[in-house]
Structure formats: structure tokens, C-alpha cells
PDB file of C-alpha atoms and ligand atoms in Angstrom:
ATOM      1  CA  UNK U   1      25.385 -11.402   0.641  1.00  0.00           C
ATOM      2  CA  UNK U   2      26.226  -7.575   0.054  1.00  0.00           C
ATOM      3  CA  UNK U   3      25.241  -5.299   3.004  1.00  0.00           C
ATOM      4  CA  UNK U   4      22.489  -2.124   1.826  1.00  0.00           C
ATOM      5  CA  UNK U   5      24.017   0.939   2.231  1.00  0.00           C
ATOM      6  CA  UNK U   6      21.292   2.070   4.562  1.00  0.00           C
ATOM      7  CA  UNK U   7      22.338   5.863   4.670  1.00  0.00           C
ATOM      8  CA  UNK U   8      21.382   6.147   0.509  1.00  0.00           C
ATOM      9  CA  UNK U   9      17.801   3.526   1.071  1.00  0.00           C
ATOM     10  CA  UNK U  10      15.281   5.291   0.509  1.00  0.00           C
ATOM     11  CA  UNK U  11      13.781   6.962   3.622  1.00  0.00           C
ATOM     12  CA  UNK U  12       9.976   5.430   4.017  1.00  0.00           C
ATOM     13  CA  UNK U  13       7.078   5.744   6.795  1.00  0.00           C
ATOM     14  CA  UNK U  14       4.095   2.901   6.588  1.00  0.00           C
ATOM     15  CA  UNK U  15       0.804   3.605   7.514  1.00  0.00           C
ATOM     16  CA  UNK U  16      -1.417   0.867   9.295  1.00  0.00           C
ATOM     17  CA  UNK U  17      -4.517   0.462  10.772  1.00  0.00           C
ATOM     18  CA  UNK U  18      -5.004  -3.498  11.213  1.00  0.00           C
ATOM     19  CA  UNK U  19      -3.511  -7.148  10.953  1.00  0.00           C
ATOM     20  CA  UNK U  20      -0.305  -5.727   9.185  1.00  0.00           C
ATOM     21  CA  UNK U  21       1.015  -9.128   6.746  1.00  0.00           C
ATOM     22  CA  UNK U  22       1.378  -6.663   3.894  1.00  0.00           C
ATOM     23  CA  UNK U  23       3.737  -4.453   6.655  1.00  0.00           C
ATOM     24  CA  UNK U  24       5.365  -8.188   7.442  1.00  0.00           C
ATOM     25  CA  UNK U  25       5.634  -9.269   3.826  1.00  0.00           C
ATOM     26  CA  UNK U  26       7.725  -5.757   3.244  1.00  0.00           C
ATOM     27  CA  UNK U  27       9.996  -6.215   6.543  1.00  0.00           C
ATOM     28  CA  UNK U  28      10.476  -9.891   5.219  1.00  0.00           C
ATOM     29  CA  UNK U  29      11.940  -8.548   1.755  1.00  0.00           C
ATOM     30  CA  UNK U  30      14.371  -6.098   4.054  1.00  0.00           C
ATOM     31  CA  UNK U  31      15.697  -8.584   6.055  1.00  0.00           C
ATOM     32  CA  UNK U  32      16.236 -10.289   3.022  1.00  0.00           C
ATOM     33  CA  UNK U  33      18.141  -7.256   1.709  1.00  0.00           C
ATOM     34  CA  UNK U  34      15.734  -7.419  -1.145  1.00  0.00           C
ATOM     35  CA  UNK U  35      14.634  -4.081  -0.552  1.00  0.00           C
ATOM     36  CA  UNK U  36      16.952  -0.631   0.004  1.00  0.00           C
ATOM     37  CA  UNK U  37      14.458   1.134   2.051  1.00  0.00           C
ATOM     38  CA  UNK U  38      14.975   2.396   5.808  1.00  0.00           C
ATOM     39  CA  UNK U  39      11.768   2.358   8.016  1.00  0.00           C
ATOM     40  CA  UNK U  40      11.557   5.710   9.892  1.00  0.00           C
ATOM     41  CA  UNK U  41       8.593   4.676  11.769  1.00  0.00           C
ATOM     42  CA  UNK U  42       5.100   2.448  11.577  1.00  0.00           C
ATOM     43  CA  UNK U  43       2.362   5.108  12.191  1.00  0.00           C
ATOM     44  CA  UNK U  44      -1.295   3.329  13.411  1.00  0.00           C
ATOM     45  CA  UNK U  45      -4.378   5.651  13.545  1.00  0.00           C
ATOM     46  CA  UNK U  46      -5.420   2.498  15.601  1.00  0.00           C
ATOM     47  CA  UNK U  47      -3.559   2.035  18.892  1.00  0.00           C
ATOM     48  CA  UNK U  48      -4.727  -2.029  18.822  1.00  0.00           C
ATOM     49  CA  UNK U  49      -3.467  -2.705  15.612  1.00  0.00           C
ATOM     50  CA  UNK U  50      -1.494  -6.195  15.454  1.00  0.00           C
ATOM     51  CA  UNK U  51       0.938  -4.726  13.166  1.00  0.00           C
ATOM     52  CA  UNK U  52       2.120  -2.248  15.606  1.00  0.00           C
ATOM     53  CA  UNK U  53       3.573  -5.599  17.185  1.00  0.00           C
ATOM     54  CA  UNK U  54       4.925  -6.350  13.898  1.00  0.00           C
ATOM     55  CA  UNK U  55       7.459  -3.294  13.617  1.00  0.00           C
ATOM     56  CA  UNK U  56       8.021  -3.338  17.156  1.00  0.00           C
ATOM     57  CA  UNK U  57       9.352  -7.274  16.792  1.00  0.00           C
ATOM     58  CA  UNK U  58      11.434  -5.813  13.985  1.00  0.00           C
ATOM     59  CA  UNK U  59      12.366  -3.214  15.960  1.00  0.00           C
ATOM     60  CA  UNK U  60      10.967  -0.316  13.900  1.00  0.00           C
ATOM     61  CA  UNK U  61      10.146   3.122  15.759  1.00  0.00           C
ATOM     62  CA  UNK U  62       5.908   2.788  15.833  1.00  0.00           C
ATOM     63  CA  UNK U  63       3.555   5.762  16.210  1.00  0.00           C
ATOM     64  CA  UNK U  64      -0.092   5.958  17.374  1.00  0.00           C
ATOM     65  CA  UNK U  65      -2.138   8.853  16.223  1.00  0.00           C
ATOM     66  CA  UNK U  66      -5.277   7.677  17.421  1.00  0.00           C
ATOM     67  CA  UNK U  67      -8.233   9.013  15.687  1.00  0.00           C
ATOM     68  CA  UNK U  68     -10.932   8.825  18.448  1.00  0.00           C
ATOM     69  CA  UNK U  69      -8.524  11.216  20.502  1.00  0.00           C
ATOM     70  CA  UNK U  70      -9.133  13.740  18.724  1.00  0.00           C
ATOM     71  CA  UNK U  71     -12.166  16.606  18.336  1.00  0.00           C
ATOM     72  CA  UNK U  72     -12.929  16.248  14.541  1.00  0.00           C
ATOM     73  CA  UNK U  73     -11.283  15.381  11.208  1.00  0.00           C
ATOM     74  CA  UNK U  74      -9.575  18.325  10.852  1.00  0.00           C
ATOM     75  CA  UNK U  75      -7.727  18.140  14.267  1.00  0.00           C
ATOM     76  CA  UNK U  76      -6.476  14.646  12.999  1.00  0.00           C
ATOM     77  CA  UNK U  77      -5.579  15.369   9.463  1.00  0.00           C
ATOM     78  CA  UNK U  78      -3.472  18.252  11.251  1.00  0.00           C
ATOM     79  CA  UNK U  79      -1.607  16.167  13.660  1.00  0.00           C
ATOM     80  CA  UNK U  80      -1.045  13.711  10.788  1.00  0.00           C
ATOM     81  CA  UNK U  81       0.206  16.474   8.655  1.00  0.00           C
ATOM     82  CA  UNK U  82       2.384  18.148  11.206  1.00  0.00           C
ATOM     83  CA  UNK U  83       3.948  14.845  11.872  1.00  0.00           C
ATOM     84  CA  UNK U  84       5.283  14.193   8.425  1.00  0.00           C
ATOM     85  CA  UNK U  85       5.933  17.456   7.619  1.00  0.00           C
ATOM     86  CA  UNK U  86       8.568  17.434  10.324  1.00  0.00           C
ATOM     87  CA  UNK U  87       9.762  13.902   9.000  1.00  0.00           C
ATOM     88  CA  UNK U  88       9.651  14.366   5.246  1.00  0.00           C
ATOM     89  CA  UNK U  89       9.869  11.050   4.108  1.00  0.00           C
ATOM     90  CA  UNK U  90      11.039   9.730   0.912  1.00  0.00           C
ATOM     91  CA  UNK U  91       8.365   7.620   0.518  1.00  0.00           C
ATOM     92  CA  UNK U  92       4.977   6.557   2.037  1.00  0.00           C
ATOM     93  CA  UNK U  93       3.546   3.049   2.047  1.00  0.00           C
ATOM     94  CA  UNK U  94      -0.277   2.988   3.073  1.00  0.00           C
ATOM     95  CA  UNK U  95      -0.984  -0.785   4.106  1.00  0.00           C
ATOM     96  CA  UNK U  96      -4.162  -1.522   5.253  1.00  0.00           C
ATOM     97  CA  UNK U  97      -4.599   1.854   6.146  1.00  0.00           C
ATOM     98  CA  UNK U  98      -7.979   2.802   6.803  1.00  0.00           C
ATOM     99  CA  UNK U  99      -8.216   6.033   7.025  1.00  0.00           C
ATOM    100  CA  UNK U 100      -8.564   8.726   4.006  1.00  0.00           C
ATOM    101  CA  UNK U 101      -5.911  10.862   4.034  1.00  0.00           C
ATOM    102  CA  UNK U 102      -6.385  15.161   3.683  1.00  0.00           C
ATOM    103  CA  UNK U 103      -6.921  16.492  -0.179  1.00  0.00           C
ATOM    104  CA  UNK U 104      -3.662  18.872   1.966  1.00  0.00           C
ATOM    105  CA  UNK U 105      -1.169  16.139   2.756  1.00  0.00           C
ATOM    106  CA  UNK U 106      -2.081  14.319  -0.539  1.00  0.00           C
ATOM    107  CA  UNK U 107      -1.122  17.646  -2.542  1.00  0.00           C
ATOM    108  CA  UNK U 108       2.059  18.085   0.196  1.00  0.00           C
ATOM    109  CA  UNK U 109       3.319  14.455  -0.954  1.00  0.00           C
ATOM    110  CA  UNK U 110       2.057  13.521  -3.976  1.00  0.00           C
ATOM    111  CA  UNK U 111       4.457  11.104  -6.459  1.00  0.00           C
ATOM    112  CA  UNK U 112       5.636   9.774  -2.631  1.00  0.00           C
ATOM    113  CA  UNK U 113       2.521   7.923  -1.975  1.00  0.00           C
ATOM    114  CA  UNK U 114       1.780   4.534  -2.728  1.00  0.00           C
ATOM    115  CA  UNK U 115      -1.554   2.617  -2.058  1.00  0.00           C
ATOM    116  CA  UNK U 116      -2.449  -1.482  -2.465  1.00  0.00           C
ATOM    117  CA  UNK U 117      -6.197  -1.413  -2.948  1.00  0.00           C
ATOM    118  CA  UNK U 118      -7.801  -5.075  -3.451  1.00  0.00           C
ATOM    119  CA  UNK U 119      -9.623  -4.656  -6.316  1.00  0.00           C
ATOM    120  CA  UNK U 120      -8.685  -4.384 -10.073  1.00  0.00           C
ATOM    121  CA  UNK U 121      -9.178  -0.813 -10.349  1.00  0.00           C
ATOM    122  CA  UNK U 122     -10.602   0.969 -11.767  1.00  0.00           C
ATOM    123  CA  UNK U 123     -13.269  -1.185 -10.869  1.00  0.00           C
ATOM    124  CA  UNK U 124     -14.724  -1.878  -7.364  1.00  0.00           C
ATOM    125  CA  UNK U 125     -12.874   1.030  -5.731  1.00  0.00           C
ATOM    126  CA  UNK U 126     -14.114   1.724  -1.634  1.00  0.00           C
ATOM    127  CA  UNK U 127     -14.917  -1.240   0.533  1.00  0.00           C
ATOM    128  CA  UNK U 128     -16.071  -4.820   0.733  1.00  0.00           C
ATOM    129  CA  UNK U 129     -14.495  -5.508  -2.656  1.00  0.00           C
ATOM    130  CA  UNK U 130     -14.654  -9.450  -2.495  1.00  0.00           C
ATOM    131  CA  UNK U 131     -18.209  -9.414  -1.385  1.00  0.00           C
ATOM    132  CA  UNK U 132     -19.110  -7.084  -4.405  1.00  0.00           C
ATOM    133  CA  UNK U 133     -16.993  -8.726  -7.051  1.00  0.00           C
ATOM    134  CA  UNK U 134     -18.653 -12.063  -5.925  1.00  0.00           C
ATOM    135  CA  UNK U 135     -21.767 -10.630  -6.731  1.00  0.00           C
ATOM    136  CA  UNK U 136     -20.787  -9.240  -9.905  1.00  0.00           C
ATOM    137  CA  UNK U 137     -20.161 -12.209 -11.537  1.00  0.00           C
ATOM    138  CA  UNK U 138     -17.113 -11.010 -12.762  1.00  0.00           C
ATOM    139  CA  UNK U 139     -14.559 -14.070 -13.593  1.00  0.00           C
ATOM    140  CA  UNK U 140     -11.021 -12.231 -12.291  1.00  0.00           C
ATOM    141  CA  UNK U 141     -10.248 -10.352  -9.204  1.00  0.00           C
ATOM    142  CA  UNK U 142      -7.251  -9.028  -7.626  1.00  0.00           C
ATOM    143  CA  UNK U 143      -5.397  -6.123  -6.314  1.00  0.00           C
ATOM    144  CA  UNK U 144      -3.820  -2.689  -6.917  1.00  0.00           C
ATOM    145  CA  UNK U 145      -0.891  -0.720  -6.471  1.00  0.00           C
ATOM    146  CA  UNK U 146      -0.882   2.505  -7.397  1.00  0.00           C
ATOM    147  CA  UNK U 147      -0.497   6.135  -6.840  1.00  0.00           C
ATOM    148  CA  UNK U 148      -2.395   7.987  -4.368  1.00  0.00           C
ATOM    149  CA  UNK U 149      -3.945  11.121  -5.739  1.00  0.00           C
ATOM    150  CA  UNK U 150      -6.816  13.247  -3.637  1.00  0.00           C
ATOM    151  CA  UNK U 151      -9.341  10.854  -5.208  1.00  0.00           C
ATOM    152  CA  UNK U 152      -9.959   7.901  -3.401  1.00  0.00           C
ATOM    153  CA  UNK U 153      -8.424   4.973  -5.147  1.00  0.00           C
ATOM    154  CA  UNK U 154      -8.221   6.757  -7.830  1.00  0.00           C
ATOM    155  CA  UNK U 155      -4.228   7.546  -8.522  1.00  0.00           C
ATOM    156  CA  UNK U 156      -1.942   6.323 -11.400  1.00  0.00           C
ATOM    157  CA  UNK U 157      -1.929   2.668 -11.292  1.00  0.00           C
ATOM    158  CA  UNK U 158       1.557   1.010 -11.278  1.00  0.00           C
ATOM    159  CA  UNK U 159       0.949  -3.076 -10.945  1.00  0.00           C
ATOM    160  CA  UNK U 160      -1.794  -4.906 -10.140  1.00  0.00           C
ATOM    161  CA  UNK U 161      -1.843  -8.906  -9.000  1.00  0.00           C
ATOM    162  CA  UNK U 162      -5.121 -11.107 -10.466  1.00  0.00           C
ATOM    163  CA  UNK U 163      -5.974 -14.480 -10.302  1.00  0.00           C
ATOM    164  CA  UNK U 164      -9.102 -16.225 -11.404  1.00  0.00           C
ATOM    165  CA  UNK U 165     -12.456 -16.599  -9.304  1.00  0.00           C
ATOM    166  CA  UNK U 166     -13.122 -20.138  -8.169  1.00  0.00           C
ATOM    167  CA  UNK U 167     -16.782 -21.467  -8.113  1.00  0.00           C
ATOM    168  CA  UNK U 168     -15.841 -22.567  -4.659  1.00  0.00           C
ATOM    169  CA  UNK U 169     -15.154 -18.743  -3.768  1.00  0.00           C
ATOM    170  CA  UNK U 170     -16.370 -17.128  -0.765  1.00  0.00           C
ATOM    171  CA  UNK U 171     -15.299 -13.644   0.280  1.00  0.00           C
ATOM    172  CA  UNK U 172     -12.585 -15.088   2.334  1.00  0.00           C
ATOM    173  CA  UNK U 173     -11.221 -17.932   0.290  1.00  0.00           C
ATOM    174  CA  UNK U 174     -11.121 -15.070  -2.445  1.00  0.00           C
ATOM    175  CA  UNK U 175      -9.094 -13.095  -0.034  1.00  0.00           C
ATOM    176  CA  UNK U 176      -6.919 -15.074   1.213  1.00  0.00           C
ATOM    177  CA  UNK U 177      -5.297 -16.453  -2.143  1.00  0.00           C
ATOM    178  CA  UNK U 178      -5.670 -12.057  -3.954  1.00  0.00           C
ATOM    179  CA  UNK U 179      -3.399 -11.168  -0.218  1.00  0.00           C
ATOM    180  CA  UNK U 180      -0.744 -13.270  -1.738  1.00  0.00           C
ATOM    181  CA  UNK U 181      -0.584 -11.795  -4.347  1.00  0.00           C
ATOM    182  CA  UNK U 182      -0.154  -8.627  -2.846  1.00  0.00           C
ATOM    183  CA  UNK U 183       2.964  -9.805  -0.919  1.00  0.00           C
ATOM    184  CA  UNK U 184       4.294 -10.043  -4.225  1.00  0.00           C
ATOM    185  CA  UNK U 185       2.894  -7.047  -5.999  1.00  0.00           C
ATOM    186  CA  UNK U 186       3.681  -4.347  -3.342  1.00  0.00           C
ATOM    187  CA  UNK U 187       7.713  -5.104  -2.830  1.00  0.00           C
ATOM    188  CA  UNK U 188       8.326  -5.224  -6.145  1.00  0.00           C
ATOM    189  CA  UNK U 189       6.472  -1.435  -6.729  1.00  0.00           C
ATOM    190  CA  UNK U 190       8.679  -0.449  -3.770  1.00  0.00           C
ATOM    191  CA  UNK U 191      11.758  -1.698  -5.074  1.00  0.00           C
ATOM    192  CA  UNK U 192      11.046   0.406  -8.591  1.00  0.00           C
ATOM    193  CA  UNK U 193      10.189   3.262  -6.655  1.00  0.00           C
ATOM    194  CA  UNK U 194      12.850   2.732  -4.089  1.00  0.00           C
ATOM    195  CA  UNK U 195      15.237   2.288  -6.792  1.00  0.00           C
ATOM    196  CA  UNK U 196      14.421   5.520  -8.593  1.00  0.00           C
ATOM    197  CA  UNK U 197      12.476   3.723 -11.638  1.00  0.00           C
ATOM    198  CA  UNK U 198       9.002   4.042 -10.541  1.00  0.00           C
ATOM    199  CA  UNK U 199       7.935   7.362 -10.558  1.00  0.00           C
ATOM    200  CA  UNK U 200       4.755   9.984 -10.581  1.00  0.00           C
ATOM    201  CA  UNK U 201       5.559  12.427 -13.410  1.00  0.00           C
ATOM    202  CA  UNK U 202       3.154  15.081 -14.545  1.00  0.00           C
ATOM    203  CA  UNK U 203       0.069  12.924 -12.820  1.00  0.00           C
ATOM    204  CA  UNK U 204       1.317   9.908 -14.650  1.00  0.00           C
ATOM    205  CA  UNK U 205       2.676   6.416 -13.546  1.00  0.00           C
ATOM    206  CA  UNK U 206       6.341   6.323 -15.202  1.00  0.00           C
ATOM    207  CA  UNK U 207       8.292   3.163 -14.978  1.00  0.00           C
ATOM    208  CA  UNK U 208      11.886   3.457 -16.716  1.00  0.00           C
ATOM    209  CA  UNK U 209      11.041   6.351 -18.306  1.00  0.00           C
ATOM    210  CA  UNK U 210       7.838   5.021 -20.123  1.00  0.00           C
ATOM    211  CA  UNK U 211       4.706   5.647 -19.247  1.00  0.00           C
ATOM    212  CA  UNK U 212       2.347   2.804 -17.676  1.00  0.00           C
ATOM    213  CA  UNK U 213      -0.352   2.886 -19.785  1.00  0.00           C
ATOM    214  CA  UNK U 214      -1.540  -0.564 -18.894  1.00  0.00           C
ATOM    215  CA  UNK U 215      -0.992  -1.597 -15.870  1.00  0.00           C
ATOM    216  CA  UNK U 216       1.387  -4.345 -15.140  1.00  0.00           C
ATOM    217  CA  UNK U 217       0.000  -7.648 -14.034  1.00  0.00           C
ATOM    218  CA  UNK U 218       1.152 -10.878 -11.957  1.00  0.00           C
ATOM    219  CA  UNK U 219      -0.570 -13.690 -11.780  1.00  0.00           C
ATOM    220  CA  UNK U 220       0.436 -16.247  -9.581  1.00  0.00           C
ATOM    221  CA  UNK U 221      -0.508 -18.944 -11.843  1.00  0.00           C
ATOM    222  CA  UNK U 222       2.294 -17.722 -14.242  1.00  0.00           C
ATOM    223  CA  UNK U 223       4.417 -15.460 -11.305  1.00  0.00           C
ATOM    224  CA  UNK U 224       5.783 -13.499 -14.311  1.00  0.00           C
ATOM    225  CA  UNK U 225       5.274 -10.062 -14.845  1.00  0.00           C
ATOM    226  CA  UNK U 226       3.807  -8.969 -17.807  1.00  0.00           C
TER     227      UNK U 226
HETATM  228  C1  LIG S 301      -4.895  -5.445   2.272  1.00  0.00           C
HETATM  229  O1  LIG S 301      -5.469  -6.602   1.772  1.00  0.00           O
HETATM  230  C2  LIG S 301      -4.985  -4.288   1.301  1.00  0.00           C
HETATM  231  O2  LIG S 301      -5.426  -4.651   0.038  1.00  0.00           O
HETATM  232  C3  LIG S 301      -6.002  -3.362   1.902  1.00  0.00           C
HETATM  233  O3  LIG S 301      -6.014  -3.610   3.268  1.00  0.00           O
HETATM  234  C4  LIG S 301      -5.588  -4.956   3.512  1.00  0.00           C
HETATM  235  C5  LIG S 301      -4.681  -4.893   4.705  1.00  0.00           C
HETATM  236  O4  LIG S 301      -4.316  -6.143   5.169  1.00  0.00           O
HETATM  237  N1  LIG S 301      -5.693  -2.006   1.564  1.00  0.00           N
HETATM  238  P1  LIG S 301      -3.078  -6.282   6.147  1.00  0.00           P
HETATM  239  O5  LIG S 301      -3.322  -5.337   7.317  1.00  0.00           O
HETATM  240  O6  LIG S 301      -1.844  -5.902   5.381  1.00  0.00           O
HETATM  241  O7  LIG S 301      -3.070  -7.711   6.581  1.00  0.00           O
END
């Protein structure tokens, strides 16, 4: 297999808060040489997070900026800011990451930041989505990759995974079966990014030079793209 020139990948920072498998399904697709990004570094707002493990096992720089250390919002949002300011990555993957990010370093980095959100947005945007689409009644669910914007989940959306809700659904049935999807979903957005055809132009999702208008969607059931 052909070696990835890892001085041209594209230069990427992943933010984490928790459990980390969409972090692991991304490392998996590296070592696979699926992927041509270079990890600068894991940053955690959560020093216990089990995907700080993760990159460490891979051996991938981590950094804690841990939220409760600090006096207020602001103070955080600073540090955060100051951090990849000095960095300047080509590309930021939020993954799990449960913390909103500043309306500042949203404006500083926007068309560089990518979100998965488990939900098809628009709909069911915030938290507890699998609880609240269960009570909906709504017959698909899934999840989002898209844009981040200084609205919460709320960007241009890129590709989006959905699969159909079983009468034998709970919250974490429902879960489990939409996060495999998104092991899917989110390295292929970061190859098209990473590969310079995804991109945020004027506010817009642009894959290839055409604008997104609907979002793209994979369904395990058919694993194609359509
Ligand atoms: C994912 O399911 C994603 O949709 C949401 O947070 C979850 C993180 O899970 N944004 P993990 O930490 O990647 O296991």
C-alpha cells in the first residue's frame, strides 16, 4: 500500500469530551491510510475522558483544558481560543464534544469546523435526541455532519447517516445501530474536506464545486451514498 505524504495531510485538531469511538473510528481509517490527515493533538475539556486514552494508545499529542478550572465561560473560551490560535489548524473535528464553542472562535475558524450531531437536522437539534425522536413518533432517525456556524447545530449540512426506527427501539438500541452509522458518515466528510472537495463557501456546503442542497444520505441498509 502507498505511504501518505504526511507533510501535505491536512493538519487537524479533534475535540472530545467522552467515550471517543467516533475519535477511534477516524484513527482506524488513518492507520488504514484511508484518510490524509495529521493529528496535531486530541484536546478534552474533560480530563476523564476515555478517549484521551484513545489518542494516547495511538500516540497522538492530547490536551486537557478543563472547564471546571477555570473562573467563568469567558476565561475558558479564551484559553481555548488562545490555544488554536497559536496552532492554526487546517481543520477541526468536534466528536462528542460537549461543550459550545465562542460565537469568537466560530467566526476565527469558520469553513474549518466540522460537527456530527445525532439527529437528522434540522430536526431535533440540542440534547437527548433518541429519547425525543422516540417520542415523536417519527419513523427515521439518524445523524449529522455538517458545518459549524455560531448557531448551535445549525451550520451547512454536508451528509447525514439514517436508518429506520424499530418497534423494538429504546433510546439505546436506537443509538447504538445511528453510532454506526456515524463511523461511516464522519470519515468520509473528512476525506472530502481533507481532500479539498468539501468546502464552506459563502455560508454554503460545497461539495465538488456544487452546492449541497440536499444533504447526502447513507443508509446502512443500502451503504451507498446517495
Ligand atoms: C456521538 O454519537 C455524536 O453524535 C455526538 O456525541 C457522540 C459522541 O460519542 N456529538 P463518542 O464519544 O464518539 O463515542
Amino acid at each position: 500500500m502507498k505511504e501518505l505524504d504526511i507533510s501535505s495531510a491536512t493538519s487537524t485538531i479533534i475535540l472530545i469530551s467522552g467515550y471517543g469511538t467516533n475519535l477511534q473510528a477516524i484513527l482506524d481509517e488513518i492507520t488504514n491510510n484511508h484518510l490524509p490527515i495529521r493529528i496535531l493533538s486530541v484536546l478534552s475539556d474533560n480530563p476523564e475522558a476515555y478517549g484521551i486514552k484513545r489518542a494516547k494508545n495511538a500516540g497522538i499529542p492530547t490536551k486537557i483544558i478543563n472547564y471546571h478550572r477555570f473562573k467563568n465561560k469567558a476565561a475558558f473560551h479564551l484559553a481555548i481560543e488562545e490555544y488554536f490560535k497559536k496552532i492554526d489548524p487546517d481543520l477541526i473535528v468536534l466528536a462528542g464534544y460537549m461543550r459550545i464553542l465562542s460565537e469568537e472562535f466560530c467566526r476565527l475558524f469558520t469553513g474549518k469546523i466540522l460537527n456530527i450531531h445525532p439527529s437528522l437536522l434540522p430536526k431535533f437539534r440540542g440534547l437527548n435526541t433518541y429519547q425525543r425522536v422516540l417520542d415523536s413518533g417519527d419513523k427515521f432517525h439518524g445523524s449529522t455532519v455538517h458545518f459549524v456556524t455560531t448557531e448551535l447545530d445549525s451550520g451547512p449540512i454536508i451528509l447525514q447517516y439514517r436508518t429506520k426506527i424499530r418497534t423494538t427501539d429504546g433510546p439505546k438500541q436506537l443509538r447504538k445501530r445511528v453510532q454506526l452509522g456515524e463511523y461511516e458518515i464522519y470519515p468520509m466528510a473528512i476525506k472530502w474536506f481533507a481532500e479539498g472537495s468539501l468546502k464552506m463557501i459563502k455560508g454554503k456546503a460545497v461539495l465538488n464545486g456544487s452546492r449541497i442542497f440536499k444533504p447526502k444520505i447513507l443508509g446502512l441498509e443500502n451503504s451507498k451514498v446517495t
